Amino acid sequence: MTQEVWVSSVMTEGRVGDKQGIREKYYGEDWAPPTIILGVAPNHVRSAMHRHYDGHALKREEFTEAMYVFDEKRWARQKDLFMAGPFYAVRGKLAEVLKQFDLGAGGLIEFPIYQADKVTPLPGPFYLLNFGCIKDSVVIEQCQQLRHVFKKEIVGYDKWGGSNLEDGAIAVTAVALEGPDLWMESKLYNKIFMSGRLHDAILAAKIKVNFKFARARIV
């Protein structure tokens, strides 16, 4: 087993989800209009999104119900990681790699993407990436390149964030080596952590997604 921990800043990669040529439908809601100008998700969806980005697994009905393609040229340019509303979705090689690893209490949830008629399904499969693990291994005092994003005295909890992290900027304890291969950290915002095994498998599969990886230091 590769005893490494990697941090991905892909959640700050603006090209993921940009002008995808697809739009969404949430449970109990109408289809979004066929435009690249995205609207604001309903309150209950945004609430679920915030919990999810912290690492809490969601129920199926809290996610996007389905998507449809309104611009085939834009959709044809999308990679194996894309957005289904405010949630991350995967397909192709990335999905096949993720299926081989422990994703915690979440996992992959198959969902439909339709043609413009909103009836005819596209050949998939397509999956929602249901995050489902939170670890508390980051040692903030030994990290670099981070800024205070949320302060306890203001919002009730502390979280740190940063972009374009370099190798070694994030320090973690050996606790990070235990449990699932993909997880969120309780102290960091918009960062996805991966085991060395999962990181290496993604690279070996030559998946064309800018994960913005940085190797963490184990202290």
C-alpha positions as MATLAB code, in Angstrom:
seq = 'MTQEVWVSSVMTEGRVGDKQGIREKYYGEDWAPPTIILGVAPNHVRSAMHRHYDGHALKREEFTEAMYVFDEKRWARQKDLFMAGPFYAVRGKLAEVLKQFDLGAGGLIEFPIYQADKVTPLPGPFYLLNFGCIKDSVVIEQCQQLRHVFKKEIVGYDKWGGSNLEDGAIAVTAVALEGPDLWMESKLYNKIFMSGRLHDAILAAKIKVNFKFARARIV';
ca = [
       0.000    0.000    0.000;
       1.246    3.472   -0.878;
       1.555    5.318    2.432;
       0.776    8.729    0.999;
      -2.005   11.269    1.325;
      -2.945   13.650   -1.462;
      -5.020   16.829   -1.412;
      -7.095   17.797   -4.437;
      -8.165   21.400   -5.024;
     -10.417   20.402   -7.922;
     -13.342   22.090   -6.140;
     -11.680   25.414   -6.979;
     -11.152   24.432  -10.626;
     -13.535   26.795  -12.417;
     -13.597   24.818  -15.649;
     -15.448   21.960  -13.946;
     -19.119   22.805  -14.364;
     -18.576   25.782  -16.664;
     -21.042   26.015  -19.589;
     -21.622   22.259  -19.738;
     -24.612   22.307  -22.061;
     -26.741   20.394  -19.551;
     -29.323   21.491  -16.990;
     -30.911   19.899  -13.982;
     -34.103   18.819  -12.288;
     -34.483   18.453   -8.528;
     -37.065   16.250   -6.828;
     -40.380   18.081   -6.633;
     -39.142   20.897   -8.882;
     -39.493   21.766  -12.574;
     -36.720   21.342  -15.120;
     -34.245   24.220  -15.258;
     -34.407   26.300  -18.469;
     -32.048   25.445  -21.376;
     -29.509   28.198  -20.793;
     -25.912   28.442  -19.606;
     -27.000   31.164  -17.180;
     -27.478   29.128  -14.004;
     -30.150   30.007  -11.501;
     -30.069   29.707   -7.720;
     -30.875   26.245   -6.384;
     -33.812   25.911   -3.950;
     -32.997   26.422   -0.275;
     -33.270   22.735    0.604;
     -30.829   21.834   -2.180;
     -28.323   24.456   -1.069;
     -28.606   23.233    2.524;
     -27.904   19.669    1.388;
     -24.987   20.895   -0.739;
     -23.302   22.605    2.227;
     -23.612   19.473    4.369;
     -22.353   17.376    1.491;
     -19.290   19.539    0.860;
     -18.407   19.073    4.523;
     -18.317   15.335    3.837;
     -21.742   14.124    4.953;
     -23.363   11.487    2.756;
     -26.746   12.478    1.310;
     -29.913   10.536    0.568;
     -30.794    9.993   -3.092;
     -33.697   12.464   -2.974;
     -31.421   15.233   -1.692;
     -29.368   15.119   -4.887;
     -30.230   16.251   -8.389;
     -32.891   13.940   -9.800;
     -31.794   14.069  -13.461;
     -30.135   16.178  -16.161;
     -30.831   16.878  -19.823;
     -28.610   18.034  -22.694;
     -29.615   21.256  -24.429;
     -26.292   21.948  -26.184;
     -24.689   18.808  -27.601;
     -21.445   20.534  -28.665;
     -20.743   21.855  -25.169;
     -21.685   18.547  -23.563;
     -19.350   16.650  -25.929;
     -16.414   18.631  -24.504;
     -17.071   17.628  -20.892;
     -14.672   15.331  -19.072;
     -15.155   12.450  -16.639;
     -15.812   14.843  -13.749;
     -18.709   17.264  -14.200;
     -21.498   18.956  -12.266;
     -25.072   17.759  -11.817;
     -26.502   20.987  -10.487;
     -24.305   21.865   -7.478;
     -23.163   18.264   -6.998;
     -20.195   16.430   -8.492;
     -20.812   13.644  -10.985;
     -18.544   11.171  -12.748;
     -18.512    8.867  -15.737;
     -16.124    6.841  -17.882;
     -12.653    5.964  -16.649;
     -12.987    7.998  -13.464;
     -16.126    6.160  -12.441;
     -14.466    2.808  -13.103;
     -11.475    3.760  -10.953;
     -13.611    5.035   -8.079;
     -15.627    1.810   -8.017;
     -12.481   -0.042   -6.955;
     -11.962    2.010   -3.778;
     -13.538    2.631   -0.385;
     -15.553    5.850   -0.639;
     -16.964    5.680    2.878;
     -20.666    5.919    3.714;
     -21.412    7.519    0.338;
     -20.284    6.058   -2.966;
     -21.535    6.318   -6.526;
     -25.242    6.760   -7.268;
     -26.349    6.139  -10.841;
     -28.607    8.833  -12.287;
     -30.050    9.630  -15.741;
     -29.065   12.235  -18.289;
     -31.594   12.714  -21.088;
     -31.566   14.138  -24.559;
     -33.212   17.531  -25.121;
     -36.656   15.878  -25.083;
     -36.091   15.045  -21.381;
     -37.329   11.520  -22.094;
     -34.705    9.677  -24.138;
     -31.789    8.619  -21.901;
     -28.207    9.037  -23.023;
     -26.006    5.943  -22.880;
     -24.145    6.049  -19.605;
     -23.717    5.144  -16.989;
     -23.488    8.439  -15.081;
     -23.003    8.641  -11.334;
     -23.417   11.199   -8.575;
     -20.335   11.260   -6.355;
     -21.747   10.940   -2.854;
     -19.030   12.004   -0.424;
     -19.320   10.066    2.807;
     -16.302   10.376    5.068;
     -14.912   13.093    7.337;
     -11.514   12.747    8.978;
      -9.826   15.026   11.507;
      -6.162   14.534   10.700;
      -5.013   17.967    9.502;
      -2.564   19.759   11.809;
      -3.326   23.401   11.074;
      -0.338   24.704   13.059;
       2.024   22.858   10.710;
       0.263   23.766    7.453;
       1.286   26.434    4.971;
      -0.522   28.498    2.322;
      -3.812   28.449    4.227;
      -6.112   31.296    5.180;
      -8.935   31.461    7.710;
     -12.151   31.081    5.676;
     -14.690   30.718    8.490;
     -14.077   31.888   12.050;
     -15.676   30.315   15.094;
     -16.534   33.629   16.704;
     -18.520   34.610   13.604;
     -20.137   31.429   12.235;
     -19.622   28.991   15.108;
     -16.802   26.904   13.642;
     -13.329   27.257   12.150;
     -12.326   26.248    8.628;
      -9.260   27.041    6.567;
      -8.799   27.132    2.813;
      -6.282   27.902    0.096;
      -5.693   27.511   -3.620;
      -2.802   26.239   -5.737;
      -1.315   24.301   -2.831;
       2.236   23.029   -3.193;
       3.463   19.585   -2.157;
       3.998   19.552    1.611;
       1.783   22.566    2.338;
      -0.750   20.416    4.216;
       0.293   18.435    7.285;
      -1.718   15.423    8.472;
      -1.304   12.795   11.165;
      -1.192    9.058   10.485;
      -4.961    8.989   11.120;
      -5.329   10.041    7.474;
      -3.975    6.644    6.411;
      -6.866    4.837    8.089;
     -10.318    4.205    6.643;
     -11.772    5.254    3.275;
      -9.656    6.260    0.280;
     -11.600    9.469   -0.396;
     -12.682   11.920    2.274;
     -13.102   15.488    3.500;
     -11.197   16.994    6.416;
     -13.113   18.669    9.235;
     -10.851   21.739    9.313;
     -10.467   22.419    5.592;
     -12.861   24.002    3.098;
     -13.307   22.841   -0.515;
     -10.558   20.221   -0.399;
     -10.898   16.553   -1.314;
      -8.397   14.111    0.198;
      -7.332   10.833   -1.355;
      -5.187    7.899   -0.377;
      -1.984    7.275   -2.293;
      -3.570    4.213   -3.875;
      -6.502    6.158   -5.299;
      -4.296    9.029   -6.453;
      -1.955    6.619   -8.237;
      -4.858    4.782   -9.889;
      -6.267    8.053  -11.247;
      -2.899    8.988  -12.719;
      -2.389    5.501  -14.161;
      -5.778    5.702  -15.901;
      -4.670    8.996  -17.553;
      -7.912   10.696  -16.621;
      -8.027   14.149  -18.201;
      -9.249   16.128  -15.196;
      -7.196   18.845  -13.490;
      -7.375   17.561   -9.928;
      -4.778   20.112   -8.771;
      -3.059   17.519   -6.583;
      -0.631   18.310   -3.788;
       1.074   15.709   -1.618;
       0.419   16.087    2.118;
       3.102   15.686    4.781;
       2.507   13.007    7.394;
       3.697   14.289   10.787;
];
